[in-house]
Amino acid sequence: RAVVYTQDISNKSTRFLRLNLLLNGLAASLSNVIEGDTLLDPSHFTVEGDPASGLKKFDYITSNPPFKMDFSSTRDFIQTKWEDSGRFFAGIPKIPEKKRASMSIYLLFIQHILYSLKPNGKAAVVVPTGFLTAQSGIEFKIREHLIKNKMLKGVVSMPPSIFANTGTNVSVLFFDKAASTEKVIFIDASKLGTKIKDGKNQRMVLSSEEIDKIIETFVACEQVEDFSAVVSFDEVAAKKYSFSAGQYFDVKVEYSVLTPDEFSKKVSQFQETLSEYFRTGKVLEEDIEKQLGMLKYE
């Protein structure tokens, strides 16, 4: 049976995690559920209770980290404590003068997850969709690292409002640190789902058939028109490391063959429409001039 390790800074979440383990017959993992700051003080080490032994590495990691949060009080401590470890290889967001609550804390969690995987480890992490195409900064460095090291398995862009508590568009990144494939799959599931009322909010819900379509396409690494693209790592690099599926869809141009009579008819229709626009515009112009002439200073 699998052994589960977790760490969450929230006391409420930690209690729910323990309950979840009990309900799923994983009581043996209860002692591995830690409440604490994962970024500043991760609690799982190769040798229990011995930070000098190094962080424990895992076979599988899943995470839905907070996207934005004010962590200015611990930011410099995190940098000082871990700057020589390579744990945050792409950098740590700087403290802004304003809007500290907008600090991109999720970028640290992505790096922590990559650092915490075994050489053949796999992971899935939820990110804001804006991460997929940012052209500079830590986001770009992480994407570049994933492609150059062939660690990206795939990306699924989800429908808007898929989570009830946030309107942020999200995507799911899948990592395979073993670099076991020469291809990466990008899935655009943003047009799937049905909108439902959830309390005071509205959110999108995927049907079981839509979920199956995403899973089956991903597992088969299958290219489906206007839904998924399977490309090489070199192709991603050529697109400036964009993780957006739409960047890799074929551009479709539809053509139709017209007879000379059909062509002449269409041109005549366009001319009539344009002439009508001109006539309407002339009437409007005259009316405006008339109204301006009637204006008086009072």
PDB file of C-alpha atoms in Angstrom:
ATOM      1  CA  ARG A   1       0.000   0.000   0.000  1.00  0.00           C
ATOM      2  CA  ALA A   2       1.198   3.497  -0.837  1.00  0.00           C
ATOM      3  CA  VAL A   3       2.696   5.709   1.846  1.00  0.00           C
ATOM      4  CA  VAL A   4       1.421   9.291   1.720  1.00  0.00           C
ATOM      5  CA  TYR A   5       3.326  12.398   2.815  1.00  0.00           C
ATOM      6  CA  THR A   6       1.743  15.836   3.021  1.00  0.00           C
ATOM      7  CA  GLN A   7       2.466  19.306   4.380  1.00  0.00           C
ATOM      8  CA  ASP A   8       0.106  22.271   4.529  1.00  0.00           C
ATOM      9  CA  ILE A   9       0.322  25.556   6.373  1.00  0.00           C
ATOM     10  CA  SER A  10      -3.430  25.513   7.084  1.00  0.00           C
ATOM     11  CA  ASN A  11      -4.648  23.823  10.266  1.00  0.00           C
ATOM     12  CA  LYS A  12      -8.070  23.272   8.694  1.00  0.00           C
ATOM     13  CA  SER A  13      -6.623  21.637   5.583  1.00  0.00           C
ATOM     14  CA  THR A  14      -4.362  19.450   7.704  1.00  0.00           C
ATOM     15  CA  ARG A  15      -7.336  18.148   9.694  1.00  0.00           C
ATOM     16  CA  PHE A  16      -9.201  17.351   6.487  1.00  0.00           C
ATOM     17  CA  LEU A  17      -6.131  15.555   5.130  1.00  0.00           C
ATOM     18  CA  ARG A  18      -6.005  13.307   8.182  1.00  0.00           C
ATOM     19  CA  LEU A  19      -9.717  12.551   7.887  1.00  0.00           C
ATOM     20  CA  ASN A  20      -9.260  11.750   4.197  1.00  0.00           C
ATOM     21  CA  LEU A  21      -6.480   9.283   4.996  1.00  0.00           C
ATOM     22  CA  LEU A  22      -8.646   7.542   7.604  1.00  0.00           C
ATOM     23  CA  LEU A  23     -11.576   7.249   5.194  1.00  0.00           C
ATOM     24  CA  ASN A  24      -9.305   5.738   2.534  1.00  0.00           C
ATOM     25  CA  GLY A  25      -7.657   3.161   4.784  1.00  0.00           C
ATOM     26  CA  LEU A  26      -4.317   4.980   4.972  1.00  0.00           C
ATOM     27  CA  ALA A  27      -4.092   5.416   8.747  1.00  0.00           C
ATOM     28  CA  ALA A  28      -0.444   4.300   8.652  1.00  0.00           C
ATOM     29  CA  SER A  29       0.394   7.597   6.906  1.00  0.00           C
ATOM     30  CA  LEU A  30      -1.179   9.835   9.569  1.00  0.00           C
ATOM     31  CA  SER A  31       2.179  10.635  11.160  1.00  0.00           C
ATOM     32  CA  ASN A  32       3.365  11.965   7.764  1.00  0.00           C
ATOM     33  CA  VAL A  33       0.730  14.711   7.707  1.00  0.00           C
ATOM     34  CA  ILE A  34       2.545  17.853   8.811  1.00  0.00           C
ATOM     35  CA  GLU A  35       1.196  21.336   9.468  1.00  0.00           C
ATOM     36  CA  GLY A  36       3.798  23.917   8.504  1.00  0.00           C
ATOM     37  CA  ASP A  37       5.414  26.206   5.949  1.00  0.00           C
ATOM     38  CA  THR A  38       6.548  23.957   3.094  1.00  0.00           C
ATOM     39  CA  LEU A  39       8.649  26.627   1.406  1.00  0.00           C
ATOM     40  CA  LEU A  40      10.578  27.861   4.445  1.00  0.00           C
ATOM     41  CA  ASP A  41      10.696  24.689   6.525  1.00  0.00           C
ATOM     42  CA  PRO A  42       9.856  21.494   4.615  1.00  0.00           C
ATOM     43  CA  SER A  43       9.402  18.666   7.089  1.00  0.00           C
ATOM     44  CA  HIS A  44      10.124  15.468   5.161  1.00  0.00           C
ATOM     45  CA  PHE A  45      13.766  14.378   5.059  1.00  0.00           C
ATOM     46  CA  THR A  46      15.634  11.292   3.874  1.00  0.00           C
ATOM     47  CA  VAL A  47      16.289  10.446   7.518  1.00  0.00           C
ATOM     48  CA  GLU A  48      13.348  11.356   9.765  1.00  0.00           C
ATOM     49  CA  GLY A  49      14.025  14.452  11.842  1.00  0.00           C
ATOM     50  CA  ASP A  50      17.488  15.038  10.329  1.00  0.00           C
ATOM     51  CA  PRO A  51      17.583  18.132   8.070  1.00  0.00           C
ATOM     52  CA  ALA A  52      21.251  17.408   7.268  1.00  0.00           C
ATOM     53  CA  SER A  53      20.176  14.245   5.414  1.00  0.00           C
ATOM     54  CA  GLY A  54      18.494  16.295   2.700  1.00  0.00           C
ATOM     55  CA  LEU A  55      14.910  16.558   1.539  1.00  0.00           C
ATOM     56  CA  LYS A  56      13.069  13.346   0.867  1.00  0.00           C
ATOM     57  CA  LYS A  57      12.404  12.553  -2.793  1.00  0.00           C
ATOM     58  CA  PHE A  58       9.066  11.189  -3.961  1.00  0.00           C
ATOM     59  CA  ASP A  59       7.654   8.974  -6.700  1.00  0.00           C
ATOM     60  CA  TYR A  60       4.501  11.041  -7.199  1.00  0.00           C
ATOM     61  CA  ILE A  61       3.509  14.567  -6.180  1.00  0.00           C
ATOM     62  CA  THR A  62       0.212  16.388  -6.687  1.00  0.00           C
ATOM     63  CA  SER A  63      -0.379  20.005  -5.728  1.00  0.00           C
ATOM     64  CA  ASN A  64      -2.951  22.763  -6.063  1.00  0.00           C
ATOM     65  CA  PRO A  65      -0.888  25.591  -4.560  1.00  0.00           C
ATOM     66  CA  PRO A  66      -2.075  29.126  -3.810  1.00  0.00           C
ATOM     67  CA  PHE A  67      -1.367  31.319  -6.838  1.00  0.00           C
ATOM     68  CA  LYS A  68      -0.934  34.743  -5.219  1.00  0.00           C
ATOM     69  CA  MET A  69      -0.072  35.497  -1.605  1.00  0.00           C
ATOM     70  CA  ASP A  70       1.864  37.975   0.481  1.00  0.00           C
ATOM     71  CA  PHE A  71       4.876  36.009   1.695  1.00  0.00           C
ATOM     72  CA  SER A  72       7.086  39.072   2.098  1.00  0.00           C
ATOM     73  CA  SER A  73       7.662  38.228   5.783  1.00  0.00           C
ATOM     74  CA  THR A  74       9.422  34.962   4.872  1.00  0.00           C
ATOM     75  CA  ARG A  75      10.705  35.749   1.371  1.00  0.00           C
ATOM     76  CA  ASP A  76      14.238  36.780   2.372  1.00  0.00           C
ATOM     77  CA  PHE A  77      14.513  33.947   4.899  1.00  0.00           C
ATOM     78  CA  ILE A  78      13.599  31.457   2.170  1.00  0.00           C
ATOM     79  CA  GLN A  79      16.253  32.882  -0.127  1.00  0.00           C
ATOM     80  CA  THR A  80      18.972  32.921   2.539  1.00  0.00           C
ATOM     81  CA  LYS A  81      18.203  29.421   3.756  1.00  0.00           C
ATOM     82  CA  TRP A  82      17.952  27.731   0.342  1.00  0.00           C
ATOM     83  CA  GLU A  83      19.993  29.855  -2.091  1.00  0.00           C
ATOM     84  CA  ASP A  84      22.857  27.349  -2.328  1.00  0.00           C
ATOM     85  CA  SER A  85      20.682  24.240  -2.594  1.00  0.00           C
ATOM     86  CA  GLY A  86      19.399  24.669  -6.144  1.00  0.00           C
ATOM     87  CA  ARG A  87      15.883  24.218  -4.809  1.00  0.00           C
ATOM     88  CA  PHE A  88      14.654  27.495  -6.299  1.00  0.00           C
ATOM     89  CA  PHE A  89      16.731  27.411  -9.482  1.00  0.00           C
ATOM     90  CA  ALA A  90      14.606  29.923 -11.424  1.00  0.00           C
ATOM     91  CA  GLY A  91      14.483  32.518  -8.664  1.00  0.00           C
ATOM     92  CA  ILE A  92      12.219  33.858  -5.933  1.00  0.00           C
ATOM     93  CA  PRO A  93       9.687  36.631  -6.681  1.00  0.00           C
ATOM     94  CA  LYS A  94      10.800  40.017  -5.404  1.00  0.00           C
ATOM     95  CA  ILE A  95       8.801  41.955  -2.827  1.00  0.00           C
ATOM     96  CA  PRO A  96       6.768  44.624  -4.671  1.00  0.00           C
ATOM     97  CA  GLU A  97       6.340  48.100  -3.250  1.00  0.00           C
ATOM     98  CA  LYS A  98       2.584  47.761  -3.653  1.00  0.00           C
ATOM     99  CA  LYS A  99       0.140  44.863  -3.947  1.00  0.00           C
ATOM    100  CA  ARG A 100       2.173  42.429  -1.895  1.00  0.00           C
ATOM    101  CA  ALA A 101      -0.806  40.101  -1.891  1.00  0.00           C
ATOM    102  CA  SER A 102      -0.138  39.537  -5.615  1.00  0.00           C
ATOM    103  CA  MET A 103       3.252  37.864  -5.066  1.00  0.00           C
ATOM    104  CA  SER A 104       3.379  34.739  -7.265  1.00  0.00           C
ATOM    105  CA  ILE A 105       3.965  32.152  -4.567  1.00  0.00           C
ATOM    106  CA  TYR A 106       2.936  29.270  -6.854  1.00  0.00           C
ATOM    107  CA  LEU A 107       6.239  29.683  -8.746  1.00  0.00           C
ATOM    108  CA  LEU A 108       8.076  28.530  -5.623  1.00  0.00           C
ATOM    109  CA  PHE A 109       5.832  25.493  -5.269  1.00  0.00           C
ATOM    110  CA  ILE A 110       6.531  24.422  -8.871  1.00  0.00           C
ATOM    111  CA  GLN A 111      10.275  24.585  -8.206  1.00  0.00           C
ATOM    112  CA  HIS A 112       9.928  22.800  -4.860  1.00  0.00           C
ATOM    113  CA  ILE A 113       7.985  19.989  -6.547  1.00  0.00           C
ATOM    114  CA  LEU A 114      10.619  19.518  -9.250  1.00  0.00           C
ATOM    115  CA  TYR A 115      13.347  19.480  -6.589  1.00  0.00           C
ATOM    116  CA  SER A 116      11.429  16.929  -4.506  1.00  0.00           C
ATOM    117  CA  LEU A 117      10.905  14.330  -7.256  1.00  0.00           C
ATOM    118  CA  LYS A 118      12.942  11.174  -7.591  1.00  0.00           C
ATOM    119  CA  PRO A 119      14.918  10.840 -10.866  1.00  0.00           C
ATOM    120  CA  ASN A 120      11.970   8.882 -12.310  1.00  0.00           C
ATOM    121  CA  GLY A 121       9.292  10.777 -10.366  1.00  0.00           C
ATOM    122  CA  LYS A 122       6.066  12.195 -11.787  1.00  0.00           C
ATOM    123  CA  ALA A 123       3.943  15.142 -10.710  1.00  0.00           C
ATOM    124  CA  ALA A 124       0.813  17.137 -11.479  1.00  0.00           C
ATOM    125  CA  VAL A 125       0.405  20.754 -10.398  1.00  0.00           C
ATOM    126  CA  VAL A 126      -2.347  23.323 -10.982  1.00  0.00           C
ATOM    127  CA  VAL A 127      -1.181  26.741 -12.225  1.00  0.00           C
ATOM    128  CA  PRO A 128      -2.838  29.939 -13.469  1.00  0.00           C
ATOM    129  CA  THR A 129      -3.095  29.750 -17.252  1.00  0.00           C
ATOM    130  CA  GLY A 130      -1.067  32.959 -17.586  1.00  0.00           C
ATOM    131  CA  PHE A 131       1.974  30.885 -16.643  1.00  0.00           C
ATOM    132  CA  LEU A 132       1.805  29.105 -20.015  1.00  0.00           C
ATOM    133  CA  THR A 133       2.794  32.081 -22.141  1.00  0.00           C
ATOM    134  CA  ALA A 134       4.648  34.617 -19.944  1.00  0.00           C
ATOM    135  CA  GLN A 135       7.597  35.839 -22.009  1.00  0.00           C
ATOM    136  CA  SER A 136       9.976  36.738 -19.213  1.00  0.00           C
ATOM    137  CA  GLY A 137      10.765  36.291 -15.543  1.00  0.00           C
ATOM    138  CA  ILE A 138      10.605  33.191 -13.379  1.00  0.00           C
ATOM    139  CA  GLU A 139       7.714  31.727 -15.376  1.00  0.00           C
ATOM    140  CA  PHE A 140       9.772  31.707 -18.570  1.00  0.00           C
ATOM    141  CA  LYS A 141      12.838  30.241 -16.811  1.00  0.00           C
ATOM    142  CA  ILE A 142      10.797  27.356 -15.396  1.00  0.00           C
ATOM    143  CA  ARG A 143       9.227  26.543 -18.773  1.00  0.00           C
ATOM    144  CA  GLU A 144      12.628  26.700 -20.452  1.00  0.00           C
ATOM    145  CA  HIS A 145      14.066  24.357 -17.798  1.00  0.00           C
ATOM    146  CA  LEU A 146      11.236  21.851 -18.277  1.00  0.00           C
ATOM    147  CA  ILE A 147      11.699  21.730 -22.042  1.00  0.00           C
ATOM    148  CA  LYS A 148      15.495  21.665 -22.102  1.00  0.00           C
ATOM    149  CA  ASN A 149      15.469  18.793 -19.611  1.00  0.00           C
ATOM    150  CA  LYS A 150      12.543  17.050 -21.359  1.00  0.00           C
ATOM    151  CA  MET A 151      10.636  16.865 -18.085  1.00  0.00           C
ATOM    152  CA  LEU A 152       7.271  18.132 -19.348  1.00  0.00           C
ATOM    153  CA  LYS A 153       4.829  15.321 -20.064  1.00  0.00           C
ATOM    154  CA  GLY A 154       1.887  17.510 -20.988  1.00  0.00           C
ATOM    155  CA  VAL A 155      -0.409  20.429 -20.201  1.00  0.00           C
ATOM    156  CA  VAL A 156      -4.201  20.528 -19.947  1.00  0.00           C
ATOM    157  CA  SER A 157      -5.865  23.952 -20.138  1.00  0.00           C
ATOM    158  CA  MET A 158      -9.113  23.747 -18.176  1.00  0.00           C
ATOM    159  CA  PRO A 159     -12.461  25.531 -18.701  1.00  0.00           C
ATOM    160  CA  PRO A 160     -12.939  28.910 -16.970  1.00  0.00           C
ATOM    161  CA  SER A 161     -14.414  28.907 -13.447  1.00  0.00           C
ATOM    162  CA  ILE A 162     -13.692  25.209 -12.997  1.00  0.00           C
ATOM    163  CA  PHE A 163     -13.128  25.966  -9.299  1.00  0.00           C
ATOM    164  CA  ALA A 164     -15.992  27.583  -7.394  1.00  0.00           C
ATOM    165  CA  ASN A 165     -13.734  29.764  -5.249  1.00  0.00           C
ATOM    166  CA  THR A 166     -11.724  31.439  -8.020  1.00  0.00           C
ATOM    167  CA  GLY A 167     -12.409  32.979 -11.401  1.00  0.00           C
ATOM    168  CA  THR A 168      -8.798  32.498 -12.457  1.00  0.00           C
ATOM    169  CA  ASN A 169      -8.352  30.311 -15.536  1.00  0.00           C
ATOM    170  CA  VAL A 170      -6.222  27.329 -14.615  1.00  0.00           C
ATOM    171  CA  SER A 171      -4.161  24.661 -16.324  1.00  0.00           C
ATOM    172  CA  VAL A 172      -2.578  21.452 -15.081  1.00  0.00           C
ATOM    173  CA  LEU A 173       1.103  20.727 -15.697  1.00  0.00           C
ATOM    174  CA  PHE A 174       2.302  17.120 -15.775  1.00  0.00           C
ATOM    175  CA  PHE A 175       5.956  16.363 -15.117  1.00  0.00           C
ATOM    176  CA  ASP A 176       7.965  13.217 -15.845  1.00  0.00           C
ATOM    177  CA  LYS A 177      11.452  13.669 -14.473  1.00  0.00           C
ATOM    178  CA  ALA A 178      12.633  10.484 -16.185  1.00  0.00           C
ATOM    179  CA  ALA A 179      12.454  12.296 -19.548  1.00  0.00           C
ATOM    180  CA  SER A 180      10.986   9.111 -21.011  1.00  0.00           C
ATOM    181  CA  THR A 181       9.434  10.665 -24.114  1.00  0.00           C
ATOM    182  CA  GLU A 182      10.466  12.826 -27.050  1.00  0.00           C
ATOM    183  CA  LYS A 183       7.008  14.373 -27.377  1.00  0.00           C
ATOM    184  CA  VAL A 184       4.793  16.582 -25.240  1.00  0.00           C
ATOM    185  CA  ILE A 185       1.003  16.848 -25.446  1.00  0.00           C
ATOM    186  CA  PHE A 186      -0.969  20.069 -25.072  1.00  0.00           C
ATOM    187  CA  ILE A 187      -4.733  19.779 -24.554  1.00  0.00           C
ATOM    188  CA  ASP A 188      -7.167  22.686 -24.820  1.00  0.00           C
ATOM    189  CA  ALA A 189     -10.178  21.637 -22.727  1.00  0.00           C
ATOM    190  CA  SER A 190     -11.226  25.257 -22.170  1.00  0.00           C
ATOM    191  CA  LYS A 191     -14.346  24.912 -24.324  1.00  0.00           C
ATOM    192  CA  LEU A 192     -15.668  21.871 -22.481  1.00  0.00           C
ATOM    193  CA  GLY A 193     -17.983  21.826 -19.482  1.00  0.00           C
ATOM    194  CA  THR A 194     -21.449  22.997 -18.493  1.00  0.00           C
ATOM    195  CA  LYS A 195     -22.102  26.078 -16.375  1.00  0.00           C
ATOM    196  CA  ILE A 196     -23.983  25.451 -13.124  1.00  0.00           C
ATOM    197  CA  LYS A 197     -25.014  27.514 -10.124  1.00  0.00           C
ATOM    198  CA  ASP A 198     -22.955  26.746  -7.017  1.00  0.00           C
ATOM    199  CA  GLY A 199     -24.302  28.811  -4.125  1.00  0.00           C
ATOM    200  CA  LYS A 200     -23.775  32.445  -5.075  1.00  0.00           C
ATOM    201  CA  ASN A 201     -21.201  31.522  -7.692  1.00  0.00           C
ATOM    202  CA  GLN A 202     -21.275  29.934 -11.098  1.00  0.00           C
ATOM    203  CA  ARG A 203     -18.763  27.375 -12.210  1.00  0.00           C
ATOM    204  CA  MET A 204     -18.120  24.948 -15.024  1.00  0.00           C
ATOM    205  CA  VAL A 205     -18.553  21.214 -14.493  1.00  0.00           C
ATOM    206  CA  LEU A 206     -17.070  18.557 -16.749  1.00  0.00           C
ATOM    207  CA  SER A 207     -19.242  15.567 -17.626  1.00  0.00           C
ATOM    208  CA  SER A 208     -17.871  12.050 -17.174  1.00  0.00           C
ATOM    209  CA  GLU A 209     -17.638  11.765 -20.970  1.00  0.00           C
ATOM    210  CA  GLU A 210     -15.582  14.968 -21.188  1.00  0.00           C
ATOM    211  CA  ILE A 211     -13.293  13.796 -18.395  1.00  0.00           C
ATOM    212  CA  ASP A 212     -12.815  10.491 -20.198  1.00  0.00           C
ATOM    213  CA  LYS A 213     -11.992  12.352 -23.427  1.00  0.00           C
ATOM    214  CA  ILE A 214      -9.269  14.364 -21.681  1.00  0.00           C
ATOM    215  CA  ILE A 215      -7.787  11.325 -19.947  1.00  0.00           C
ATOM    216  CA  GLU A 216      -7.879   9.046 -22.981  1.00  0.00           C
ATOM    217  CA  THR A 217      -6.370  11.688 -25.273  1.00  0.00           C
ATOM    218  CA  PHE A 218      -3.613  12.432 -22.764  1.00  0.00           C
ATOM    219  CA  VAL A 219      -2.727   8.791 -22.051  1.00  0.00           C
ATOM    220  CA  ALA A 220      -2.709   7.891 -25.746  1.00  0.00           C
ATOM    221  CA  CYS A 221      -0.743  11.084 -26.514  1.00  0.00           C
ATOM    222  CA  GLU A 222      -3.147  11.562 -29.398  1.00  0.00           C
ATOM    223  CA  GLN A 223      -3.494  14.576 -31.680  1.00  0.00           C
ATOM    224  CA  VAL A 224      -7.136  15.642 -32.057  1.00  0.00           C
ATOM    225  CA  GLU A 225      -8.119  18.548 -34.294  1.00  0.00           C
ATOM    226  CA  ASP A 226      -8.703  21.780 -32.324  1.00  0.00           C
ATOM    227  CA  PHE A 227      -8.379  19.853 -29.056  1.00  0.00           C
ATOM    228  CA  SER A 228      -4.852  18.521 -28.652  1.00  0.00           C
ATOM    229  CA  ALA A 229      -1.420  18.891 -30.187  1.00  0.00           C
ATOM    230  CA  VAL A 230       1.520  16.488 -29.890  1.00  0.00           C
ATOM    231  CA  VAL A 231       4.812  18.191 -30.617  1.00  0.00           C
ATOM    232  CA  SER A 232       8.551  17.762 -30.099  1.00  0.00           C
ATOM    233  CA  PHE A 233      10.541  19.631 -27.480  1.00  0.00           C
ATOM    234  CA  ASP A 234      12.360  21.453 -30.281  1.00  0.00           C
ATOM    235  CA  GLU A 235       9.033  22.741 -31.606  1.00  0.00           C
ATOM    236  CA  VAL A 236       8.157  24.088 -28.160  1.00  0.00           C
ATOM    237  CA  ALA A 237      11.528  25.817 -27.919  1.00  0.00           C
ATOM    238  CA  ALA A 238      10.938  27.384 -31.340  1.00  0.00           C
ATOM    239  CA  LYS A 239       7.657  28.832 -30.020  1.00  0.00           C
ATOM    240  CA  LYS A 240       9.547  30.560 -27.188  1.00  0.00           C
ATOM    241  CA  TYR A 241       8.574  27.777 -24.798  1.00  0.00           C
ATOM    242  CA  SER A 242       4.852  28.502 -25.058  1.00  0.00           C
ATOM    243  CA  PHE A 243       2.701  25.887 -23.313  1.00  0.00           C
ATOM    244  CA  SER A 244      -0.522  27.078 -24.953  1.00  0.00           C
ATOM    245  CA  ALA A 245      -2.170  24.356 -27.046  1.00  0.00           C
ATOM    246  CA  GLY A 246      -3.541  26.877 -29.542  1.00  0.00           C
ATOM    247  CA  GLN A 247       0.018  27.812 -30.548  1.00  0.00           C
ATOM    248  CA  TYR A 248       0.379  24.361 -32.102  1.00  0.00           C
ATOM    249  CA  PHE A 249      -2.971  23.903 -33.837  1.00  0.00           C
ATOM    250  CA  ASP A 250      -2.966  23.931 -37.619  1.00  0.00           C
ATOM    251  CA  VAL A 251      -4.335  27.148 -39.113  1.00  0.00           C
ATOM    252  CA  LYS A 252      -7.274  26.260 -41.317  1.00  0.00           C
ATOM    253  CA  VAL A 253      -8.078  28.378 -44.378  1.00  0.00           C
ATOM    254  CA  GLU A 254     -11.303  27.498 -46.159  1.00  0.00           C
ATOM    255  CA  TYR A 255     -11.589  28.107 -49.878  1.00  0.00           C
ATOM    256  CA  SER A 256     -14.587  27.973 -52.205  1.00  0.00           C
ATOM    257  CA  VAL A 257     -14.616  27.985 -55.990  1.00  0.00           C
ATOM    258  CA  LEU A 258     -16.988  30.524 -57.597  1.00  0.00           C
ATOM    259  CA  THR A 259     -18.254  30.688 -61.151  1.00  0.00           C
ATOM    260  CA  PRO A 260     -17.897  34.051 -62.973  1.00  0.00           C
ATOM    261  CA  ASP A 261     -21.624  34.742 -62.436  1.00  0.00           C
ATOM    262  CA  GLU A 262     -21.403  33.942 -58.696  1.00  0.00           C
ATOM    263  CA  PHE A 263     -18.350  36.183 -58.379  1.00  0.00           C
ATOM    264  CA  SER A 264     -20.105  39.096 -60.121  1.00  0.00           C
ATOM    265  CA  LYS A 265     -23.187  38.634 -57.926  1.00  0.00           C
ATOM    266  CA  LYS A 266     -21.124  38.735 -54.718  1.00  0.00           C
ATOM    267  CA  VAL A 267     -19.251  41.856 -55.867  1.00  0.00           C
ATOM    268  CA  SER A 268     -22.581  43.554 -56.657  1.00  0.00           C
ATOM    269  CA  GLN A 269     -23.905  42.667 -53.202  1.00  0.00           C
ATOM    270  CA  PHE A 270     -20.795  44.111 -51.568  1.00  0.00           C
ATOM    271  CA  GLN A 271     -21.137  47.309 -53.660  1.00  0.00           C
ATOM    272  CA  GLU A 272     -24.800  47.717 -52.687  1.00  0.00           C
ATOM    273  CA  THR A 273     -24.024  47.188 -49.008  1.00  0.00           C
ATOM    274  CA  LEU A 274     -21.137  49.658 -49.139  1.00  0.00           C
ATOM    275  CA  SER A 275     -23.268  52.246 -50.961  1.00  0.00           C
ATOM    276  CA  GLU A 276     -25.938  51.932 -48.274  1.00  0.00           C
ATOM    277  CA  TYR A 277     -23.315  52.506 -45.578  1.00  0.00           C
ATOM    278  CA  PHE A 278     -22.138  55.633 -47.437  1.00  0.00           C
ATOM    279  CA  ARG A 279     -25.737  56.956 -47.757  1.00  0.00           C
ATOM    280  CA  THR A 280     -26.418  56.348 -44.068  1.00  0.00           C
ATOM    281  CA  GLY A 281     -23.135  58.014 -43.166  1.00  0.00           C
ATOM    282  CA  LYS A 282     -23.983  61.075 -45.302  1.00  0.00           C
ATOM    283  CA  VAL A 283     -27.373  61.487 -43.612  1.00  0.00           C
ATOM    284  CA  LEU A 284     -25.769  61.152 -40.191  1.00  0.00           C
ATOM    285  CA  GLU A 285     -23.080  63.693 -41.112  1.00  0.00           C
ATOM    286  CA  GLU A 286     -25.704  66.238 -42.259  1.00  0.00           C
ATOM    287  CA  ASP A 287     -27.760  65.706 -39.111  1.00  0.00           C
ATOM    288  CA  ILE A 288     -24.722  66.275 -36.893  1.00  0.00           C
ATOM    289  CA  GLU A 289     -23.846  69.494 -38.743  1.00  0.00           C
ATOM    290  CA  LYS A 290     -27.460  70.682 -38.379  1.00  0.00           C
ATOM    291  CA  GLN A 291     -27.489  69.966 -34.643  1.00  0.00           C
ATOM    292  CA  LEU A 292     -24.170  71.762 -34.172  1.00  0.00           C
ATOM    293  CA  GLY A 293     -25.556  74.803 -36.013  1.00  0.00           C
ATOM    294  CA  MET A 294     -28.441  74.985 -33.535  1.00  0.00           C
ATOM    295  CA  LEU A 295     -26.211  75.117 -30.475  1.00  0.00           C
ATOM    296  CA  LYS A 296     -26.326  78.440 -28.590  1.00  0.00           C
ATOM    297  CA  TYR A 297     -24.338  79.781 -25.704  1.00  0.00           C
ATOM    298  CA  GLU A 298     -26.508  80.378 -22.634  1.00  0.00           C
TER     299      GLU A 298
END
